[in-house]
XYZ file of N, CA and C in Angstrom:
807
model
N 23.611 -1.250 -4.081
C 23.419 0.183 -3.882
C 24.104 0.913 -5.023
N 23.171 1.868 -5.685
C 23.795 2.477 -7.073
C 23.525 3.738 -6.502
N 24.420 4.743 -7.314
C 24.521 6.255 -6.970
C 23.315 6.667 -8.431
N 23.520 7.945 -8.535
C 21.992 8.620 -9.505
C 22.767 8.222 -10.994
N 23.675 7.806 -10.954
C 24.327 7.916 -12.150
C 24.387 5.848 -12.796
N 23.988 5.149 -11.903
C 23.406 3.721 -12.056
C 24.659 2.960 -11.714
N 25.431 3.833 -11.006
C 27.498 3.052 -11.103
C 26.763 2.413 -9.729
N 27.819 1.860 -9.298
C 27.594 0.951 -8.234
C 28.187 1.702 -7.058
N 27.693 2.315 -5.856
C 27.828 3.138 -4.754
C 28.710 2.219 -3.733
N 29.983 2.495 -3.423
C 30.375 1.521 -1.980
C 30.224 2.297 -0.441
N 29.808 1.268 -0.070
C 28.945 1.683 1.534
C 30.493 2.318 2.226
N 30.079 2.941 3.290
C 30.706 3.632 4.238
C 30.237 2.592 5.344
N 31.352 2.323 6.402
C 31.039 1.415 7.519
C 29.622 2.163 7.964
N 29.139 3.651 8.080
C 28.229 4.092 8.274
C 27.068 3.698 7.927
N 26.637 3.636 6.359
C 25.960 3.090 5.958
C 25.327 1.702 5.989
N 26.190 0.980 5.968
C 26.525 -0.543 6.011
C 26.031 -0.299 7.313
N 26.285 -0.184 8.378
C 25.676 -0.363 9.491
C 24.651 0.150 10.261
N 24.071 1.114 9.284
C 22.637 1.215 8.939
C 21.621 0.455 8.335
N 22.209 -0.205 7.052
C 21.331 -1.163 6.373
C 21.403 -2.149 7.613
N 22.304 -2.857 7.991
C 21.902 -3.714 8.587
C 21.160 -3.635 10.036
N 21.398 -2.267 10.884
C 20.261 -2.137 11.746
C 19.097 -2.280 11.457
N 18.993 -1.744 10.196
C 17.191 -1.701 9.520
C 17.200 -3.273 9.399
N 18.006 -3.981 8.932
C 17.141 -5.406 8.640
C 16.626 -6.136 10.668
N 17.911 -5.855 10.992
C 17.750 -6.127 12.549
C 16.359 -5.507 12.890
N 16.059 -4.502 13.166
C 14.908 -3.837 13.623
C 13.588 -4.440 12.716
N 13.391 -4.604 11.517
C 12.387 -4.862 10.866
C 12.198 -6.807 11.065
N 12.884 -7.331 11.659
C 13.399 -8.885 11.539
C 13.711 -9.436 10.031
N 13.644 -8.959 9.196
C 14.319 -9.347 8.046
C 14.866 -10.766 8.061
N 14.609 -11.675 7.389
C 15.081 -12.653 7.136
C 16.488 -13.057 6.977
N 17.034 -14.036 7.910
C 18.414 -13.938 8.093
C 18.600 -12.917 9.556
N 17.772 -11.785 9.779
C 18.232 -10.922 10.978
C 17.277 -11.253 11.678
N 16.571 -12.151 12.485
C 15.896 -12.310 13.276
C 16.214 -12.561 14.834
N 16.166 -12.285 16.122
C 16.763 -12.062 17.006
C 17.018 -13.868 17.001
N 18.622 -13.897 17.588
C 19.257 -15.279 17.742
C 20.139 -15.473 16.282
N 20.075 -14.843 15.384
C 19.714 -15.529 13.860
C 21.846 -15.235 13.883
N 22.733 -16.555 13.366
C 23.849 -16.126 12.999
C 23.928 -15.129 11.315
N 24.775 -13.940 11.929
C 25.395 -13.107 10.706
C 26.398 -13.840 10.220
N 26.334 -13.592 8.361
C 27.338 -13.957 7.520
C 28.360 -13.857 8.207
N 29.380 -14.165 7.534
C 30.851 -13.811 8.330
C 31.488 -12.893 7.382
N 32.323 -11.854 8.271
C 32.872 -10.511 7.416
C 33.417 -10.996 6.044
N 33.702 -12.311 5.793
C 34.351 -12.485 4.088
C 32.835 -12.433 3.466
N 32.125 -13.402 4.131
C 30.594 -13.452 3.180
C 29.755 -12.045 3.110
N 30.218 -11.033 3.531
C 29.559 -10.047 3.616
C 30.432 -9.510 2.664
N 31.767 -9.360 2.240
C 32.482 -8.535 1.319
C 32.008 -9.740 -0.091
N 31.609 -10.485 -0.385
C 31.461 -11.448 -1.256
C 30.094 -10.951 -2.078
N 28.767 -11.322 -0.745
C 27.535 -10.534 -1.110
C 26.826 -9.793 -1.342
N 27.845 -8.753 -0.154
C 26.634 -7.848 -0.443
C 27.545 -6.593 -1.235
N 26.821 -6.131 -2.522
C 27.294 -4.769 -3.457
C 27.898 -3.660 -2.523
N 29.190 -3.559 -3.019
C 29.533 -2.560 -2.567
C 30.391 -2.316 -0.832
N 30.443 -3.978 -0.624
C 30.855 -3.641 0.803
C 32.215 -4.197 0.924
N 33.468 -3.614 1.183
C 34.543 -4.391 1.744
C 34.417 -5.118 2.987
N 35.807 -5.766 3.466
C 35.262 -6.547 4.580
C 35.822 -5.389 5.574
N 36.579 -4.821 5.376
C 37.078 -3.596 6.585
C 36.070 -3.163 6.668
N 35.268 -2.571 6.087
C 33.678 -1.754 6.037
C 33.032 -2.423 6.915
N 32.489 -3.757 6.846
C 31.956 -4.571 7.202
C 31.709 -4.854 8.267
N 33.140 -5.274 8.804
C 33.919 -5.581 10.473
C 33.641 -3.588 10.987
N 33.586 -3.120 10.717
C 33.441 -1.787 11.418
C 31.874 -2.131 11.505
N 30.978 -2.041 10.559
C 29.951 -1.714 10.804
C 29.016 -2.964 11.875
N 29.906 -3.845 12.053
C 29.685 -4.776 12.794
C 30.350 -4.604 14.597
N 31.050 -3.898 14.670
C 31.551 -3.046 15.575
C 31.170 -2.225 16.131
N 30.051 -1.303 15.562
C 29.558 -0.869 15.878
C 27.516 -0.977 16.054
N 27.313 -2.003 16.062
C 26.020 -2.498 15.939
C 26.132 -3.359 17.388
N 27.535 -4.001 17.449
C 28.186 -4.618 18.981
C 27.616 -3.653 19.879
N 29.005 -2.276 19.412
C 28.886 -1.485 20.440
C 27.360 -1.332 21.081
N 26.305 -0.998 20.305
C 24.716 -0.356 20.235
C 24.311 -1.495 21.237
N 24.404 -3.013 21.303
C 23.990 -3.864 21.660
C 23.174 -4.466 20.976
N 22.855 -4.152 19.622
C 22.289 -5.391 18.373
C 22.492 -6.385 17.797
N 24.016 -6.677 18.171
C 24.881 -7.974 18.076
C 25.873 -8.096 19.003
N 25.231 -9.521 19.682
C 26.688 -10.222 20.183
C 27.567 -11.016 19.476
N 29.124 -11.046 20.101
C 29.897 -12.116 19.627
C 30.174 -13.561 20.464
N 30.233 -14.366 19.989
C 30.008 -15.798 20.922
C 31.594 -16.343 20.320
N 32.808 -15.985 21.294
C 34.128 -16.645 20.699
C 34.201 -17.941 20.301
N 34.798 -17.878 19.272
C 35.195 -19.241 18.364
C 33.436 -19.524 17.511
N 32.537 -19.320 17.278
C 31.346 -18.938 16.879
C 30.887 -18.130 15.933
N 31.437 -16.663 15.900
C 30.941 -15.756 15.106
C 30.005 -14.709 15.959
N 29.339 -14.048 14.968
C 28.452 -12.507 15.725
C 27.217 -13.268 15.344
N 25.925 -12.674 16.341
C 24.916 -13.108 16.212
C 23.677 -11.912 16.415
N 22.761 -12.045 15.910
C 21.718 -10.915 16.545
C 21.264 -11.144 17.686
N 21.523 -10.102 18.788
C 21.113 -10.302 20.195
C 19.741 -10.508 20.156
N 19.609 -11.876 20.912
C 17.866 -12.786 20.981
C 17.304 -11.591 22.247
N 18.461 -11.070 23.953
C 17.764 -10.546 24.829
C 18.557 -10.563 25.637
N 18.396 -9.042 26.251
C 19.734 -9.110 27.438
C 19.154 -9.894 28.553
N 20.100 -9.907 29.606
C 19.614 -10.497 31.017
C 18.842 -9.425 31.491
N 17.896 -9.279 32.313
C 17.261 -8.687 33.392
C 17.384 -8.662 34.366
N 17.508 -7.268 34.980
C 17.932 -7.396 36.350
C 16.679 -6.484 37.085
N 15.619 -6.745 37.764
C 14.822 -6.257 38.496
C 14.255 -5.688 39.625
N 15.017 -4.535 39.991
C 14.848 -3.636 41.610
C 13.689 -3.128 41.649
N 12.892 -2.294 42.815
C 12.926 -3.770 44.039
C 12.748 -5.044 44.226
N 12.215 -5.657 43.262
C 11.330 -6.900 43.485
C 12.159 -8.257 44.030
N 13.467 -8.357 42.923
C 14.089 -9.271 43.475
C 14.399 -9.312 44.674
N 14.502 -8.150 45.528
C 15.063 -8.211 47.001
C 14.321 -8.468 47.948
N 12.766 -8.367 47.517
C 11.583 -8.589 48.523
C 11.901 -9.754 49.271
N 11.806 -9.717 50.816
C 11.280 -10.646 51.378
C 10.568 -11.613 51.260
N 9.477 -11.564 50.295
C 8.735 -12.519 49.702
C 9.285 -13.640 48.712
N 10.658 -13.066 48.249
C 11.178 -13.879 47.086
C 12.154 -14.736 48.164
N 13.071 -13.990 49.110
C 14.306 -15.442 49.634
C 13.571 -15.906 50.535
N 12.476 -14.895 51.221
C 11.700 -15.593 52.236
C 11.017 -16.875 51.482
N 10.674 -17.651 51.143
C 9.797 -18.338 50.297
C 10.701 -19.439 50.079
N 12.044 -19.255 49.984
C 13.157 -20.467 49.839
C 13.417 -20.148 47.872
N 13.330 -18.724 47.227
C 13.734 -18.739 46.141
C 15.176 -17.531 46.127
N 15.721 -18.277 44.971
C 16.520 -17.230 44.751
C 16.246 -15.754 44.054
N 17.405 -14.659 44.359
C 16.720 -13.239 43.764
C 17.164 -13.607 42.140
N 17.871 -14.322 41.993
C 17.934 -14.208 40.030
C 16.716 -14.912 39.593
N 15.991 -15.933 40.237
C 14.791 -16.248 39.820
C 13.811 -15.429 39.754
N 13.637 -14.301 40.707
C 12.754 -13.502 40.138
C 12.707 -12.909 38.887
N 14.478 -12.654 38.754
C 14.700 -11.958 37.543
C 14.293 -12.629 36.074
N 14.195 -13.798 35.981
C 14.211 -15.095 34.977
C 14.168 -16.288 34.721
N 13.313 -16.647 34.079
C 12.882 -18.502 34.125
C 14.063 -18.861 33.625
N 15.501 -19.013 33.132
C 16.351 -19.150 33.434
C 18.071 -18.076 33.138
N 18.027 -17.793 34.662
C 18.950 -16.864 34.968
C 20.265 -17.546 34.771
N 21.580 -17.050 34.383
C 22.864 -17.076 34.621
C 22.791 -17.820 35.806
N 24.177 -18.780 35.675
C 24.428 -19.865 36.673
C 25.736 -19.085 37.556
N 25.126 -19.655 38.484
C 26.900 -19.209 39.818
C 27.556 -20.742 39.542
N 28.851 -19.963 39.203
C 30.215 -21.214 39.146
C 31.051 -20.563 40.131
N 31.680 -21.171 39.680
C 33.452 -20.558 40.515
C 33.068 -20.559 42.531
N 32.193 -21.290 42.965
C 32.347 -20.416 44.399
C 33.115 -20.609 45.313
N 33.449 -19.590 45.724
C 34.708 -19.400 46.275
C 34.065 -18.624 47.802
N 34.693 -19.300 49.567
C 33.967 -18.641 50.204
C 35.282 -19.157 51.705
N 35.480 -18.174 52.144
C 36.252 -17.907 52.871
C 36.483 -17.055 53.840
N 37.512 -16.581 54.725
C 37.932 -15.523 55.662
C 38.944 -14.484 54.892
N 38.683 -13.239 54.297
C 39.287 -12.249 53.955
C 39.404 -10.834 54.712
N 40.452 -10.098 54.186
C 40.693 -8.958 54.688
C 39.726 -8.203 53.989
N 38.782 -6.998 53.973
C 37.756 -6.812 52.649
C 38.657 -5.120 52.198
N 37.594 -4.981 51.321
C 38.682 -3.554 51.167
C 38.308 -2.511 51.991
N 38.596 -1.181 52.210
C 38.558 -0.486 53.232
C 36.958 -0.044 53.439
N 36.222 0.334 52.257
C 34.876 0.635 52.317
C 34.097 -0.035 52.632
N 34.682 -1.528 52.947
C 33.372 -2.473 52.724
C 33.905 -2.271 54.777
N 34.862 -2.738 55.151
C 35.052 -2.848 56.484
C 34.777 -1.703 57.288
N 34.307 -0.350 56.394
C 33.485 0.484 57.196
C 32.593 0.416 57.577
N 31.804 -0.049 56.013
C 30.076 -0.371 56.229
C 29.696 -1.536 56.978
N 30.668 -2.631 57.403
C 30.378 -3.250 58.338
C 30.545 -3.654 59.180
N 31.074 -2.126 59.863
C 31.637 -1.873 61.458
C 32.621 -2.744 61.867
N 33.648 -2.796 61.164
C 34.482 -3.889 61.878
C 35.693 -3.458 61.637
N 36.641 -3.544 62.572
C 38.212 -2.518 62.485
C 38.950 -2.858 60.885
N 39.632 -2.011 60.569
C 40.650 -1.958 59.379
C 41.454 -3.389 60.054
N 42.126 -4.139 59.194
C 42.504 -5.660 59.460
C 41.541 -6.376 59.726
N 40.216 -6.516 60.573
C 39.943 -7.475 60.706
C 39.228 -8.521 59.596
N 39.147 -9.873 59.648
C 38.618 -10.636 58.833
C 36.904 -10.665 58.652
N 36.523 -10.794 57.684
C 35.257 -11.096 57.757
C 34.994 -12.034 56.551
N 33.450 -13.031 56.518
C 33.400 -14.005 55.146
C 33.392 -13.392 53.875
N 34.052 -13.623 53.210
C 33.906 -13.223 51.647
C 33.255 -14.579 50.728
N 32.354 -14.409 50.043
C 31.758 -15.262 49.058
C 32.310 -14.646 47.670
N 32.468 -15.432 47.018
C 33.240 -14.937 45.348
C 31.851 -16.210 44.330
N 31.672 -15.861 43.504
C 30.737 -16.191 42.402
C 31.056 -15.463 41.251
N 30.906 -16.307 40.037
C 31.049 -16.078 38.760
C 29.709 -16.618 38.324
N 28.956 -16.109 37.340
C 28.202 -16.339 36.776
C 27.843 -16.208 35.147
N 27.848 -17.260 34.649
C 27.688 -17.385 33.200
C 26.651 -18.063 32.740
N 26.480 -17.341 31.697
C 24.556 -18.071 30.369
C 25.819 -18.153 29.284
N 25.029 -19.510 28.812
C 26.024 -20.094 27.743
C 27.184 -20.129 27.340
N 27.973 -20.584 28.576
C 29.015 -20.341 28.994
C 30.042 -19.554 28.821
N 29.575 -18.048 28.458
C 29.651 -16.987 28.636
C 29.871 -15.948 29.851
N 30.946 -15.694 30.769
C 31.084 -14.940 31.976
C 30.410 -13.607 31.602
N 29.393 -13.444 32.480
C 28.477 -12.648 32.478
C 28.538 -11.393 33.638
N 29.115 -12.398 34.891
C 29.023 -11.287 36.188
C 30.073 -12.280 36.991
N 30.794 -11.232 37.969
C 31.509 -11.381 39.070
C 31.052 -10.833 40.271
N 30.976 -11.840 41.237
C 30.425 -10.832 42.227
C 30.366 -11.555 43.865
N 31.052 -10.460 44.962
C 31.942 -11.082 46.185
C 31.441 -9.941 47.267
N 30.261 -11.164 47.738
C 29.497 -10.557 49.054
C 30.519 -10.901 50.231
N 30.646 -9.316 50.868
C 31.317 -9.800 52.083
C 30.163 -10.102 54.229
N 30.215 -10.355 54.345
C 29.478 -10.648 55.717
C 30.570 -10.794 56.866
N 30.205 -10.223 58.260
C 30.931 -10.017 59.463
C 30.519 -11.718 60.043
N 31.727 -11.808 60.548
C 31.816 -13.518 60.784
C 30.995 -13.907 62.238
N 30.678 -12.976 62.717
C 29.969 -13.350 63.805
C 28.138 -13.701 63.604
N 28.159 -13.112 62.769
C 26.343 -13.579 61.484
C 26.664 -14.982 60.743
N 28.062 -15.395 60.651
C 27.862 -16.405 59.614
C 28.981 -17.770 60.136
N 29.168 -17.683 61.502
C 30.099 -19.006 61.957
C 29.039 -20.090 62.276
N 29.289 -21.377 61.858
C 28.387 -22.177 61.696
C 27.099 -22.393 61.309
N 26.936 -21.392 60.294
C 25.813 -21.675 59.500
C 26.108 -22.088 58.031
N 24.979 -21.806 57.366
C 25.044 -22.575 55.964
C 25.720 -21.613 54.925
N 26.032 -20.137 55.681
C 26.591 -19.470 54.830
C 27.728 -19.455 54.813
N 28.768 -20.601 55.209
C 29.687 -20.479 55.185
C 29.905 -22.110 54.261
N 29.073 -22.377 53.649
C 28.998 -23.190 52.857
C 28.844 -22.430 51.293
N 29.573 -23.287 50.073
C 29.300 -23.111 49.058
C 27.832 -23.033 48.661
N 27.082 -24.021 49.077
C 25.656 -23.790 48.606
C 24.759 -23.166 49.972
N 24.195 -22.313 50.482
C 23.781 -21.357 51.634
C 22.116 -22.176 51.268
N 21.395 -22.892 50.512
C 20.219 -23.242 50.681
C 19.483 -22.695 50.048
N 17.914 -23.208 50.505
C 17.089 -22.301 50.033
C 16.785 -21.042 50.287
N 16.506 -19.837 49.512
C 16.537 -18.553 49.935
C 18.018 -17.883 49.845
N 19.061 -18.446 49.763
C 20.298 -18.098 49.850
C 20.591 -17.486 51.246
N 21.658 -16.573 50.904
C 22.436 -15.642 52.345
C 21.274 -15.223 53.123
N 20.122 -14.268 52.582
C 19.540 -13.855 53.262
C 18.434 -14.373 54.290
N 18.146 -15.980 53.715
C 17.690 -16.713 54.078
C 18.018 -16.998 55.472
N 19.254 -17.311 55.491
C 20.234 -17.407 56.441
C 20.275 -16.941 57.496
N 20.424 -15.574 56.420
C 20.491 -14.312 58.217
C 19.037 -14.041 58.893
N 18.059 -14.311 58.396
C 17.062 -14.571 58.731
C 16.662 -15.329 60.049
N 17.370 -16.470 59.621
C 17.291 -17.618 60.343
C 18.177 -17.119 61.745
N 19.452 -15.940 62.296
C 20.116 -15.419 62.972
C 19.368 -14.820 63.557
N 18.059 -14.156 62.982
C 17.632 -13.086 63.662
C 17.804 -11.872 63.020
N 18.614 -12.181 61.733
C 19.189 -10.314 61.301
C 18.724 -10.473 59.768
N 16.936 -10.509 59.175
C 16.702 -10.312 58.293
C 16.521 -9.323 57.758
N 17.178 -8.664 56.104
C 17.398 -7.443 55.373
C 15.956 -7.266 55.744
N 15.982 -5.657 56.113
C 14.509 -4.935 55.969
C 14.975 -3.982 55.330
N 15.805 -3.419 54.294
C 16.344 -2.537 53.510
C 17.638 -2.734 53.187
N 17.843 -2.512 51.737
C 18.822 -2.180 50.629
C 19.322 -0.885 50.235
N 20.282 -0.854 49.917
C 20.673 0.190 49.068
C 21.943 0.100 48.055
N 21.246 0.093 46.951
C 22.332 -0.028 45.414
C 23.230 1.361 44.900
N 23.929 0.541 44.468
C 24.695 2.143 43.680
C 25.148 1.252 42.360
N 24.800 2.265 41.699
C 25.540 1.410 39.729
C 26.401 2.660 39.194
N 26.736 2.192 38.648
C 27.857 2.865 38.096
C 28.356 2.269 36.848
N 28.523 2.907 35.955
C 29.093 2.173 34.260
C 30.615 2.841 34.439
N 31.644 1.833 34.292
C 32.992 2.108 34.188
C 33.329 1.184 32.736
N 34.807 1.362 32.603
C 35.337 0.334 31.549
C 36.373 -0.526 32.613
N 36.080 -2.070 32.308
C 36.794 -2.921 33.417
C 38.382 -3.042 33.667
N 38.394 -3.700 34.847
C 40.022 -3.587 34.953
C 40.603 -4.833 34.560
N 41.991 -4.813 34.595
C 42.440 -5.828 33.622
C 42.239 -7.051 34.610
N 41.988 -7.032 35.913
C 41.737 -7.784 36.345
C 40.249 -8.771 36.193
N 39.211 -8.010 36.158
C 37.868 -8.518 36.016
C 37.867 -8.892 34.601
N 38.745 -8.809 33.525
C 38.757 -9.215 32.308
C 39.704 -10.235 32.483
N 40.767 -10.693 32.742
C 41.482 -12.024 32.944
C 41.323 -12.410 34.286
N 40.983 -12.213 35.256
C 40.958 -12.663 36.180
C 42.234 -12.326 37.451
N 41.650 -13.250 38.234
C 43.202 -13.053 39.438
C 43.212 -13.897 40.339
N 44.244 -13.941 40.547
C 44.455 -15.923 42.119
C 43.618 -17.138 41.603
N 43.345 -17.354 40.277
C 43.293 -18.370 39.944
C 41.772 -18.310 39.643
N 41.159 -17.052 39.943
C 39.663 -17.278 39.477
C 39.552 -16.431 37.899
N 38.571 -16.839 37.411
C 38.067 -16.286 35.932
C 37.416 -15.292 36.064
N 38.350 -14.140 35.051
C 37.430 -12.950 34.761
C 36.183 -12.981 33.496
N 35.521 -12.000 33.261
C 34.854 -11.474 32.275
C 35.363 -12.056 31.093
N 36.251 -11.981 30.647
C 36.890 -12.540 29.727
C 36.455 -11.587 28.261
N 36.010 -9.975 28.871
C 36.078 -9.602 27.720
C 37.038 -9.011 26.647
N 36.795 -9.084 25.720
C 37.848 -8.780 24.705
C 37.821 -7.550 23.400
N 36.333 -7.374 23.393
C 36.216 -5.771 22.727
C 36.934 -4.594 23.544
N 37.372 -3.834 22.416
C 38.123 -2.445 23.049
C 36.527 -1.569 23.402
N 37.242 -1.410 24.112
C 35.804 0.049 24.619
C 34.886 -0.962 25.324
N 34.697 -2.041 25.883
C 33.975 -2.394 26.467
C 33.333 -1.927 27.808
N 32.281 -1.901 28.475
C 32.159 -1.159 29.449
C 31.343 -2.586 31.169
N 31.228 -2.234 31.590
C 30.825 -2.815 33.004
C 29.836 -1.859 33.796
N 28.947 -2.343 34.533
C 27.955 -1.886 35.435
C 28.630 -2.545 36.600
N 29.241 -1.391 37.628
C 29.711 -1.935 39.008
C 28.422 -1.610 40.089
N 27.790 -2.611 40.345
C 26.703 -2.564 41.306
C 27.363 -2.807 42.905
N 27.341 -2.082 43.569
C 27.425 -2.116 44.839
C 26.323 -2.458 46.247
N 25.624 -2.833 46.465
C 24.618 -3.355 47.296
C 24.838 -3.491 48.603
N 24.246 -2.777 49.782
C 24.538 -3.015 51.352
C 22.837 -3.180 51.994
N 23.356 -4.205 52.558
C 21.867 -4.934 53.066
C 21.826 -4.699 54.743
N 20.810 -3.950 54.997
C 20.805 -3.729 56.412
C 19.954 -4.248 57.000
N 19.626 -4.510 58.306
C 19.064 -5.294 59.231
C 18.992 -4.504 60.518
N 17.666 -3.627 60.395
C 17.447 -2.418 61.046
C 18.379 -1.511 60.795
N 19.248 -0.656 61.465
C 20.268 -0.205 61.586
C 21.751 -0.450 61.033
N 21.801 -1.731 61.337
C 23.014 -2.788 60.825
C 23.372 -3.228 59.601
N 24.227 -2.769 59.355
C 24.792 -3.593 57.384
C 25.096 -4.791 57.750
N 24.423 -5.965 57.425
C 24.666 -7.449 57.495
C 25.703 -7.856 56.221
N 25.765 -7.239 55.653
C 26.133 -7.428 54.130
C 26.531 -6.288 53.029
N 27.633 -6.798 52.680
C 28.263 -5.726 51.676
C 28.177 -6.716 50.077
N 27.786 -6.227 49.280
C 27.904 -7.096 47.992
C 28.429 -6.421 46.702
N 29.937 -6.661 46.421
C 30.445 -6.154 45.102
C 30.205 -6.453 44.019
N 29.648 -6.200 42.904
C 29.380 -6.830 41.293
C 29.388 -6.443 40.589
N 30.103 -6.626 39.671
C 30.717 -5.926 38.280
C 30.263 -7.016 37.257
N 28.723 -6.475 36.571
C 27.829 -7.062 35.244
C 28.719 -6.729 34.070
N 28.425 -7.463 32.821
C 29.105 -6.963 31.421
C 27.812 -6.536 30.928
N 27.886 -4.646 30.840
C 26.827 -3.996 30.439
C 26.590 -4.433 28.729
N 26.875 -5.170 28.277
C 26.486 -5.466 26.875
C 25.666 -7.063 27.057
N 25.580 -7.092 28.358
C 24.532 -8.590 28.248
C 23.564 -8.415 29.247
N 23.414 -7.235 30.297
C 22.361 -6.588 30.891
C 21.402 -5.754 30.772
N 20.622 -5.799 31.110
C 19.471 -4.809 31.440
C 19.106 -4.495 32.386
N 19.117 -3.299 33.241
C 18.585 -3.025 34.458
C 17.307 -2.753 34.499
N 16.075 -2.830 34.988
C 14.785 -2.524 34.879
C 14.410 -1.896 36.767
N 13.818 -1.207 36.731
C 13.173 -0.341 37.910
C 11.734 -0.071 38.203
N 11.151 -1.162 39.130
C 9.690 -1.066 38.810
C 9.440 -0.876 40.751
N 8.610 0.527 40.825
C 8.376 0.799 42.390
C 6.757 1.861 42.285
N 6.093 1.735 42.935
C 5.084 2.726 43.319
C 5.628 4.065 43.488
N 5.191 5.141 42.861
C 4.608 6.522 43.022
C 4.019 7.186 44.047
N 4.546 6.361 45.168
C 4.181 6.632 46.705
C 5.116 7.829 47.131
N 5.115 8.538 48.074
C 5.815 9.734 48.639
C 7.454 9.036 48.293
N 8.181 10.189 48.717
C 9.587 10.354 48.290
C 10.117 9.478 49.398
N 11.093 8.826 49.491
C 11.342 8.143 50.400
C 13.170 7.717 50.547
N 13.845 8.974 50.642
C 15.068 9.192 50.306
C 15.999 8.140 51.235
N 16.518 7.259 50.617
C 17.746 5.864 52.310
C 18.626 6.908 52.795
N 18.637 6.499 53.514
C 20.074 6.079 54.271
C 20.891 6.110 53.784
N 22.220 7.088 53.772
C 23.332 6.986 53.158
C 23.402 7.733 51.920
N 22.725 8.351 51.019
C 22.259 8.885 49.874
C 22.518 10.409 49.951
């Protein structure tokens, strides 16, 4: 890059991270989605005009945008595609009814559940509202971590009233085909309505290192942000299910696909 005068122009992290959106966006050779970026020395080496402070900013901010991920111990890469996350569809009856899971709707291959963790907890105060059951009492908590390329992607700790889930399969690590809802199905108390709430926060230090021995997010950019999805699954009248989840909004996508049918305002809203 030369100024009008033929000297040699040095980029502004601004710039610099413009040129390289344009190669990203156009697929440019070398920027093709998946494709590894130089590393900030090979970029102060190659390309005219760029320091590596320049560099690492303008790479910082192409993060931020979601045009590059970083893969620790690896390097930055051009984001190949976020995850998908698909309301209503995944929740249909048709999908756990059937013996599939709801991330399969979302993707021929979705983020894996590790970590599961499933037990008798105290829940926090909102959740033991929504599912009628006194302040102290216990109800099942399920805990799941989920990671794509072994990458922690999502945390997320459905709670259920223990009288829906004593001696069934949901009180097992693996709940079967169809999962939880499958389950409650099988009780008599299958979801005939949802209701989500999202919310973009920046995470707590907990969901980034973790706590009692389970793994957080493990993220490590400043300014990072989170999608806290909240989910209550009712069964007529009845919340069968409370479900907490906090996504890393730099590896999601939410998508919203419903008919143009009359207004049809839930419950609780």
């Amino acid at each position: 890059m030369t100024d009008v005068h033929g000297q040699e122009k040095k980029h502004t992290a601004e710039s610099f991270a413009a040129e390289l959106r344009r190669r990203i966006k156009e697929g440019a050779k070398g920027y093709e989605a998946g494709a590894k970026l130089p590393t900030l020395r090979a970029f102060a080496a190659e390309e005219a005009g760029v320091a590596r402070g320049v560099a690492e900013k303008a790479i910082d901010r192409l993060r931020a945008e979601g045009l590059i991920e970083s893969r620790r111990g690896s390097g930055s890469y051009v984001r190949a595609s976020r995850i998908p996350r698909t309301s209503p569809g995944r929740l249909a009856a048709t999908q756990w009814g059937r013996g599939l899971s709801i991330q399969a709707y979302d993707s021929m291959d979705p983020p894996k559940a590790v970590d599961v963790i499933v037990g008798d907890v105290v829940p926090p105060a909102q959740v033991a509202q929504a599912l009628g059951v006194q302040p102290g009492e216990m109800v099942l908590s399920r805990h799941r971590r989920y990671v794509r390329e072994r990458r922690s992607v999502q945390l997320a700790t459905a709670y259920l009233p223990t009288d829906l889930t004593r001696g069934t399969r949901i009180e097992h690590t693996d709940t079967g085909p169809g999962g939880t809802f499958a389950r409650l199905a099988e009780q008599g108390f299958a979801p005939t309505r949802f209701l989500e709430r999202v919310i973009s926060r920046a995470p707590t230090p907990e969901e980034i290192n973790g706590v009692d021995g389970r793994e957080g997010l493990g993220l490590r950019r400043e300014g990072s942000l989170v999608f806290e999805i909240t989910r209550h699954a009712y069964a007529g009248d009845r919340c069968v299910e409370v479900s907490l989840m906090v996504l890393d909004a730099e590896m999601y996508e939410l998508l919203y696909a419903f008919p143009a049918g009359e207004e049809d305002k839930p419950a609780g809203v």
